[in-house]
Amino acid sequence: AEDRGFILGPIDEINQALEDNTMSLQSMAASQFIGPFLSTVQKWEKSLQTISEVIEAWMELQRRWLYLEGIFVGGDIRMQLPEEARKFDDIDNAFRRHMMDTSKRLNVYECCTIPGRRDLFLGLIDGLERCQKSLTDYLNSKRMIFPRFNFLSDEELLGILGSSDPRAIQEHIGKMFDNLDKFRFDTEHITETEERLVATAFISCEKEIMEFRDKVSTEGKIEEWMVVALEEMRKSNRYLTKKAVYDYGTQNRPRTEWILDFQGMMILAANQIWWTAEVENVFKKIRAGSKRAMKEYLQQLNNQLDEVVTLMGGDSLTNNDRKKLDTVLTVDVHIRDIIDDFVKDSIMNATEFEWESQLRFYWVHDLDNVWVNQCTGKFEYGYEYMGLNGRLVITPLTDRIYLTITQALSMHLGGAPA
């Protein structure tokens, strides 16, 4: 370390020499002629054992010191952990002092047989272990406040916590939020001379933007404003999903225009909500005597598919619009196939298993929220924004997987689809 003193280099040759000399001494000790030299051989065996133990402790001390030096020397983390920083400084000074002494006498035997050196190194290691434990406890306290920090390594989390710039979080967003790339930060002027950095949106890996309804201030501790940002993401997602649901029902315009007006996730959720409502409305029509209601609804779904396919055939769409429409098309084909099966199998009632076993989305007016039902399972929608994540083609197998997992969760069990 050029400006921080010296460290031990590779010790492979020293270890090899120790091993060779130890074997030579053992061979001598086994000789029938060792008598006059036994005490000398035993003295050297003890010396080599001491050297080996000191070097082992020395390398362990250096390894721990190098790790903590990168954290406590010159980093903002010192302000967060002043007591641990002071303890490390004492150990740091002692270690560098010994390394400076070592640089003046490079004989291994002389350096390693100084009385009490191994015990001194073990004491310094113990002090570094306590610093490491305090550091781990500190990181765990931050992870308790914002659990998604558990997706980051200690080094990554320390880099974030030790930075005074909120933008340090940007390169790690993808590890904490599925398919999200970064925040959008803007500068907000509080007074003519004072300004602050605020998070105003999430940007997905496809560069789709979800605006926050309320700006999130990045002042204060990063784990605290990240909790606020997570809650704001869900609130904004819920607002946009609700708006998409109500816009579809109240505005008289083509469905394809409605699809292009909202982010992909909100459209998918609203589309599923309206499909569920429309199917249950068809069941009501059938009970009222309209026997062809399901066939007419099947024709409506086919027309909707044609509209989406026609729009995708044009050249005026952006890449993200095409991805969104492709995802909607995947879901639309699946729900069309479900209704086609209902027509073939004469499913006439909402209480039949063929309908109960479908993944059904409801906007529950009393709760003002989205709930997802499947058989006995009922789940509150999570509003986790994931950009234009796409959808796998839905097959009977994936339908069975959804059913298996929702029923397992409803019984407080789990599932791990491969």
Coordinates of C-alpha atoms in Angstrom, one line a residue:
A1 CA 0.0 0.0 0.0
E2 CA 2.0 2.9 -1.3
D3 CA 0.7 5.7 0.9
R4 CA -0.4 3.6 3.9
G5 CA 2.8 1.6 4.6
F6 CA 3.7 -2.0 3.9
I7 CA 1.9 -5.3 3.6
L8 CA 3.2 -8.9 3.3
G9 CA 3.6 -10.2 -0.2
P10 CA 3.2 -13.8 -1.3
I11 CA 4.5 -16.3 1.3
D12 CA 4.5 -19.5 -0.8
E13 CA 8.3 -19.7 -0.9
I14 CA 8.5 -19.1 2.9
N15 CA 5.9 -21.9 3.5
Q16 CA 7.8 -24.2 1.2
A17 CA 11.1 -23.6 3.0
L18 CA 9.4 -24.1 6.4
E19 CA 7.9 -27.4 5.2
D20 CA 11.2 -28.6 3.7
N21 CA 13.2 -27.7 6.8
T22 CA 10.7 -29.2 9.2
M23 CA 10.9 -32.5 7.3
S24 CA 14.7 -32.4 7.4
L25 CA 14.6 -31.8 11.2
Q26 CA 12.1 -34.7 11.6
S27 CA 14.5 -37.0 9.6
M28 CA 17.4 -35.9 11.8
A29 CA 15.4 -36.5 15.0
A30 CA 14.6 -40.1 13.8
S31 CA 18.3 -40.8 13.3
Q32 CA 20.1 -43.2 15.8
F33 CA 23.0 -40.8 15.9
I34 CA 20.9 -37.7 17.1
G35 CA 22.1 -38.0 20.7
P36 CA 24.6 -35.0 20.8
F37 CA 22.4 -32.8 18.6
L38 CA 18.9 -33.6 20.1
S39 CA 18.5 -30.4 22.0
T40 CA 19.6 -28.3 19.0
V41 CA 17.2 -30.1 16.7
Q42 CA 14.3 -29.7 19.2
K43 CA 15.1 -26.0 19.6
W44 CA 14.9 -25.5 15.8
E45 CA 11.7 -27.5 15.6
K46 CA 10.2 -25.3 18.2
S47 CA 11.5 -22.2 16.3
L48 CA 10.0 -23.3 13.0
Q49 CA 6.7 -24.1 14.7
T50 CA 6.7 -20.6 16.2
I51 CA 7.5 -19.1 12.8
S52 CA 4.7 -21.0 11.1
E53 CA 2.1 -20.0 13.8
V54 CA 3.2 -16.3 13.7
I55 CA 3.0 -16.2 9.8
E56 CA -0.5 -17.8 9.9
A57 CA -1.7 -15.2 12.5
W58 CA 0.1 -12.4 10.5
M59 CA -1.7 -13.3 7.3
E60 CA -5.1 -13.6 9.0
L61 CA -4.5 -10.2 10.6
Q62 CA -3.5 -8.6 7.3
R63 CA -6.5 -10.1 5.5
R64 CA -9.0 -8.7 8.1
W65 CA -7.1 -5.4 8.2
L66 CA -7.2 -5.0 4.4
Y67 CA -10.9 -5.5 4.3
L68 CA -11.7 -3.1 7.1
E69 CA -9.2 -0.5 5.9
G70 CA -11.1 -0.1 2.7
I71 CA -14.2 0.7 4.8
F72 CA -12.9 2.9 7.6
V73 CA -10.1 4.8 6.0
G74 CA -11.3 7.8 4.1
G75 CA -14.9 6.7 3.8
D76 CA -18.1 8.4 4.9
I77 CA -18.9 5.3 7.0
R78 CA -16.6 6.7 9.7
M79 CA -19.4 9.3 10.5
Q80 CA -21.9 6.5 10.8
L81 CA -19.7 4.4 13.1
P82 CA -17.4 6.8 15.0
E83 CA -16.7 4.4 17.9
E84 CA -15.8 1.5 15.7
A85 CA -13.7 3.9 13.5
R86 CA -11.7 4.9 16.6
K87 CA -11.1 1.3 17.6
F88 CA -10.0 0.5 14.1
D89 CA -7.6 3.5 14.1
D90 CA -5.8 2.1 17.2
I91 CA -5.4 -1.3 15.5
D92 CA -4.5 0.3 12.2
N93 CA -1.7 2.3 13.9
A94 CA -0.4 -0.7 15.7
F95 CA -0.4 -2.9 12.5
R96 CA 1.3 -0.2 10.3
R97 CA 3.9 0.4 13.0
H98 CA 4.8 -3.4 13.1
M99 CA 4.9 -3.4 9.3
M100 CA 7.3 -0.5 9.3
D101 CA 9.6 -2.2 11.8
T102 CA 9.4 -5.4 9.6
S103 CA 10.5 -3.4 6.5
K104 CA 13.8 -2.5 8.3
R105 CA 14.7 -6.2 9.0
L106 CA 13.6 -8.6 6.4
N107 CA 14.9 -11.8 8.0
V108 CA 11.9 -14.1 8.6
Y109 CA 13.5 -15.7 11.7
E110 CA 14.2 -12.4 13.4
C111 CA 10.7 -11.0 12.6
C112 CA 8.8 -14.1 13.7
T113 CA 10.6 -15.0 16.9
I114 CA 10.2 -11.7 18.7
P115 CA 8.7 -12.6 22.1
G116 CA 4.9 -12.1 22.3
R117 CA 4.5 -11.3 18.6
R118 CA 2.0 -14.1 18.0
D119 CA -0.1 -13.1 21.1
L120 CA 0.0 -9.5 19.9
F121 CA -1.3 -10.4 16.5
L122 CA -4.0 -12.6 18.0
G123 CA -5.1 -9.6 20.1
L124 CA -5.3 -7.4 17.1
I125 CA -7.3 -10.0 15.2
D126 CA -9.7 -10.1 18.2
G127 CA -10.1 -6.4 18.0
L128 CA -10.8 -6.5 14.2
E129 CA -13.3 -9.3 14.8
R130 CA -15.2 -7.0 17.2
C131 CA -15.1 -4.2 14.6
Q132 CA -16.4 -6.6 12.0
K133 CA -19.2 -7.7 14.3
S134 CA -20.2 -4.1 15.0
L135 CA -20.2 -3.5 11.3
T136 CA -22.3 -6.5 10.6
D137 CA -24.8 -5.5 13.3
Y138 CA -24.9 -2.0 11.7
L139 CA -25.7 -3.4 8.3
N140 CA -28.3 -5.8 9.7
S141 CA -30.0 -2.8 11.4
K142 CA -30.3 -1.1 8.0
R143 CA -31.6 -4.3 6.4
M144 CA -34.3 -4.6 9.1
I145 CA -35.5 -1.1 8.1
F146 CA -35.4 -1.8 4.3
P147 CA -35.3 -5.6 3.8
R148 CA -34.4 -5.4 0.1
F149 CA -30.9 -4.5 1.2
N150 CA -30.6 -8.2 1.9
F151 CA -30.2 -8.6 -1.9
L152 CA -27.0 -6.7 -1.8
S153 CA -23.6 -7.9 -0.5
D154 CA -22.0 -6.2 2.5
E155 CA -19.5 -4.4 0.2
E156 CA -22.3 -3.0 -2.0
L157 CA -24.4 -1.9 0.9
L158 CA -21.5 -0.2 2.6
G159 CA -20.8 1.6 -0.7
I160 CA -24.3 3.0 -0.6
L161 CA -24.5 3.8 3.1
G162 CA -21.0 5.4 3.0
S163 CA -21.9 7.7 0.2
S164 CA -23.4 11.1 0.7
D165 CA -24.8 11.1 -2.8
P166 CA -28.3 9.4 -3.1
R167 CA -27.4 8.5 -6.7
A168 CA -25.1 5.8 -5.4
I169 CA -28.2 3.6 -5.2
Q170 CA -28.7 3.7 -9.0
E171 CA -26.4 0.8 -10.0
H172 CA -28.0 -1.5 -7.5
I173 CA -31.6 -0.9 -8.3
G174 CA -31.8 -4.0 -10.5
K175 CA -30.8 -6.3 -7.6
M176 CA -33.6 -4.9 -5.4
F177 CA -36.4 -4.4 -7.9
D178 CA -37.2 -6.9 -10.6
N179 CA -36.7 -5.5 -14.1
L180 CA -36.2 -1.9 -12.9
D181 CA -33.2 0.0 -14.0
K182 CA -33.0 3.2 -11.9
F183 CA -34.8 6.1 -10.3
R184 CA -35.3 9.4 -12.2
F185 CA -33.9 12.1 -10.0
D186 CA -34.8 15.8 -10.4
T187 CA -33.5 18.8 -8.6
E188 CA -36.1 20.8 -6.7
H189 CA -35.6 24.4 -5.7
I190 CA -36.8 25.0 -2.1
T191 CA -35.7 28.6 -2.0
E192 CA -33.6 30.8 -4.4
T193 CA -30.4 29.5 -2.8
E194 CA -31.5 26.1 -1.5
E195 CA -32.3 23.0 -3.5
R196 CA -32.7 19.3 -3.0
L197 CA -32.7 16.0 -4.9
V198 CA -36.0 14.2 -5.3
A199 CA -37.0 10.9 -6.9
T200 CA -39.8 11.4 -9.3
A201 CA -40.2 8.1 -11.2
F202 CA -39.0 4.6 -11.7
I203 CA -37.5 3.7 -15.1
S204 CA -37.7 0.0 -16.2
C205 CA -35.0 -1.9 -18.1
E206 CA -37.0 -1.2 -21.2
K207 CA -37.0 2.6 -20.4
E208 CA -40.7 2.6 -19.6
I209 CA -41.3 5.3 -17.0
M210 CA -43.7 5.1 -14.1
E211 CA -44.2 8.6 -12.6
F212 CA -44.6 8.9 -8.8
R213 CA -47.7 10.8 -7.7
D214 CA -45.7 12.5 -5.0
K215 CA -42.0 13.3 -5.2
V216 CA -39.8 11.4 -2.8
S217 CA -37.2 13.5 -1.0
T218 CA -33.8 11.9 -0.8
E219 CA -32.7 13.9 2.3
G220 CA -31.9 11.9 5.4
K221 CA -30.9 8.3 5.8
I222 CA -31.0 6.3 2.6
E223 CA -32.8 3.3 4.1
E224 CA -35.6 5.5 5.3
W225 CA -36.3 7.3 2.0
M226 CA -36.0 4.0 0.2
V227 CA -38.9 2.7 2.3
V228 CA -40.9 5.9 1.3
A229 CA -39.9 5.3 -2.4
L230 CA -41.2 1.7 -2.2
E231 CA -44.5 2.8 -0.7
E232 CA -44.8 5.5 -3.3
M233 CA -44.2 3.0 -6.1
R234 CA -47.1 0.9 -4.9
K235 CA -49.4 4.0 -4.3
S236 CA -48.6 5.3 -7.8
N237 CA -49.1 1.8 -9.4
R238 CA -52.4 1.5 -7.6
Y239 CA -53.6 4.9 -8.7
L240 CA -52.7 4.2 -12.4
T241 CA -54.3 0.8 -12.3
K242 CA -57.5 2.2 -10.9
K243 CA -57.4 5.0 -13.5
A244 CA -56.9 2.4 -16.2
V245 CA -59.9 0.4 -14.9
Y246 CA -62.2 3.3 -14.8
D247 CA -61.1 4.9 -18.0
Y248 CA -61.9 1.7 -19.9
G249 CA -65.4 1.7 -18.5
T250 CA -66.2 5.4 -18.9
Q251 CA -64.5 6.6 -22.0
N252 CA -66.1 5.7 -25.3
R253 CA -63.0 5.1 -27.5
P254 CA -61.2 2.2 -29.2
R255 CA -59.7 -0.3 -26.8
T256 CA -56.3 -0.1 -28.7
E257 CA -56.1 3.7 -27.8
W258 CA -56.7 2.8 -24.2
I259 CA -53.9 0.3 -24.2
L260 CA -51.4 2.8 -25.5
D261 CA -52.3 5.4 -22.8
F262 CA -51.0 3.4 -19.8
Q263 CA -48.0 1.4 -18.7
G264 CA -47.9 -2.3 -19.5
M265 CA -48.5 -3.6 -16.0
M266 CA -51.5 -1.3 -15.4
I267 CA -53.1 -2.4 -18.7
L268 CA -52.6 -6.1 -18.0
A269 CA -54.2 -5.8 -14.5
A270 CA -57.1 -3.6 -15.8
N271 CA -57.6 -6.0 -18.8
Q272 CA -57.9 -9.0 -16.5
I273 CA -60.3 -7.1 -14.2
W274 CA -62.5 -6.2 -17.1
W275 CA -62.4 -9.7 -18.6
T276 CA -63.5 -11.2 -15.2
A277 CA -66.4 -8.6 -15.0
E278 CA -67.4 -9.2 -18.6
V279 CA -67.5 -13.0 -18.2
E280 CA -69.6 -12.8 -15.0
N281 CA -71.9 -10.4 -16.8
V282 CA -72.3 -13.0 -19.5
F283 CA -73.3 -15.6 -16.9
K284 CA -76.0 -13.1 -15.7
K285 CA -77.3 -12.8 -19.3
I286 CA -77.4 -16.6 -19.6
R287 CA -79.5 -16.8 -16.4
A288 CA -81.8 -14.1 -17.8
G289 CA -82.4 -16.3 -20.8
S290 CA -79.8 -15.2 -23.4
K291 CA -78.5 -18.6 -24.5
R292 CA -76.1 -17.1 -27.1
A293 CA -74.5 -14.7 -24.7
M294 CA -71.2 -16.7 -24.4
K295 CA -70.9 -17.2 -28.2
E296 CA -71.5 -13.4 -28.7
Y297 CA -68.8 -12.7 -26.1
L298 CA -66.4 -15.1 -27.9
Q299 CA -66.9 -13.1 -31.1
Q300 CA -66.2 -9.9 -29.2
L301 CA -62.9 -11.3 -28.0
N302 CA -62.0 -12.4 -31.5
N303 CA -62.7 -8.9 -32.8
Q304 CA -60.5 -7.4 -30.0
L305 CA -57.7 -9.7 -31.1
D306 CA -58.0 -8.6 -34.7
E307 CA -57.8 -5.0 -33.6
V308 CA -54.6 -5.5 -31.7
V309 CA -53.1 -7.5 -34.6
T310 CA -54.0 -4.8 -37.1
L311 CA -52.4 -2.1 -34.9
M312 CA -49.2 -4.2 -34.5
G313 CA -49.0 -4.5 -38.3
G314 CA -48.6 -0.7 -38.6
D315 CA -45.2 1.2 -38.5
S316 CA -46.2 4.0 -36.1
L317 CA -45.5 2.1 -32.9
T318 CA -42.5 2.5 -30.6
N319 CA -40.6 -0.5 -29.5
N320 CA -42.2 -0.3 -26.0
D321 CA -45.7 -0.1 -27.5
R322 CA -45.0 -3.2 -29.5
K323 CA -43.8 -5.0 -26.4
K324 CA -46.9 -3.9 -24.5
L325 CA -49.2 -5.0 -27.3
D326 CA -47.4 -8.3 -27.6
T327 CA -48.0 -9.0 -23.9
V328 CA -51.6 -8.0 -24.1
L329 CA -52.0 -10.2 -27.2
T330 CA -50.6 -13.2 -25.3
V331 CA -53.1 -12.8 -22.5
D332 CA -56.0 -12.0 -24.9
V333 CA -55.3 -15.3 -26.8
H334 CA -55.4 -17.2 -23.6
I335 CA -58.7 -15.7 -22.4
R336 CA -60.2 -16.2 -25.8
D337 CA -59.2 -19.9 -25.6
I338 CA -60.9 -20.1 -22.2
I339 CA -64.1 -18.7 -23.5
D340 CA -63.9 -21.0 -26.5
D341 CA -63.7 -24.0 -24.2
F342 CA -66.7 -22.6 -22.2
V343 CA -68.7 -22.5 -25.4
K344 CA -67.7 -26.0 -26.4
D345 CA -68.4 -27.4 -22.9
S346 CA -71.6 -25.4 -22.3
I347 CA -70.3 -23.7 -19.1
M348 CA -73.4 -21.6 -18.1
N349 CA -72.8 -20.7 -14.4
A350 CA -70.2 -18.7 -12.5
T351 CA -70.2 -21.4 -9.7
E352 CA -68.9 -24.1 -12.0
F353 CA -65.4 -25.4 -11.4
E354 CA -64.2 -24.4 -14.9
W355 CA -64.7 -20.8 -14.0
E356 CA -63.8 -21.0 -10.3
S357 CA -60.4 -22.5 -11.2
Q358 CA -59.5 -19.5 -13.4
L359 CA -57.2 -16.8 -12.1
R360 CA -59.8 -14.0 -11.7
F361 CA -59.1 -10.3 -11.0
Y362 CA -61.6 -8.1 -9.2
W363 CA -61.7 -4.5 -8.3
V364 CA -63.5 -4.7 -4.9
H365 CA -65.3 -1.4 -4.5
D366 CA -65.8 -1.7 -0.7
L367 CA -62.0 -2.2 -0.3
D368 CA -61.1 0.1 -3.2
N369 CA -58.5 -2.4 -4.2
V370 CA -57.6 -5.3 -6.6
W371 CA -58.0 -8.8 -5.3
V372 CA -57.1 -12.0 -7.2
N373 CA -59.2 -15.1 -6.6
Q374 CA -58.7 -18.7 -7.7
C375 CA -60.8 -21.5 -6.1
T376 CA -60.4 -21.1 -2.3
G377 CA -57.4 -18.7 -2.7
K378 CA -57.9 -14.9 -2.3
F379 CA -54.9 -12.6 -2.6
E380 CA -54.5 -8.8 -2.4
Y381 CA -52.7 -7.4 -5.5
G382 CA -49.2 -6.3 -4.6
Y383 CA -48.7 -3.3 -7.0
E384 CA -45.1 -4.2 -7.6
Y385 CA -44.0 -2.3 -10.7
M386 CA -41.9 -4.5 -13.0
G387 CA -41.9 -2.6 -16.3
L388 CA -42.6 -4.4 -19.5
N389 CA -41.5 -7.7 -18.2
G390 CA -43.4 -9.7 -20.8
R391 CA -45.4 -12.9 -20.4
L392 CA -44.7 -16.5 -21.2
V393 CA -47.2 -18.1 -23.6
I394 CA -49.9 -19.5 -21.3
T395 CA -50.5 -23.2 -21.7
P396 CA -52.7 -25.7 -19.7
L397 CA -49.5 -26.6 -17.8
T398 CA -49.0 -23.0 -16.6
D399 CA -52.7 -22.8 -15.7
R400 CA -52.2 -25.8 -13.5
I401 CA -49.1 -24.3 -11.9
Y402 CA -51.0 -21.1 -11.0
L403 CA -53.8 -23.2 -9.5
T404 CA -51.4 -25.4 -7.5
I405 CA -49.5 -22.4 -6.1
T406 CA -52.5 -20.4 -5.2
Q407 CA -54.1 -23.3 -3.4
A408 CA -50.8 -24.0 -1.6
L409 CA -50.5 -20.4 -0.5
S410 CA -54.1 -20.3 0.7
M411 CA -53.2 -23.3 3.0
H412 CA -50.1 -21.4 4.2
L413 CA -47.8 -23.7 2.3
G414 CA -45.3 -22.8 -0.5
G415 CA -44.3 -23.7 -4.0
A416 CA -41.2 -23.7 -6.2
P417 CA -42.0 -24.1 -9.9
A418 CA -39.0 -25.0 -11.9

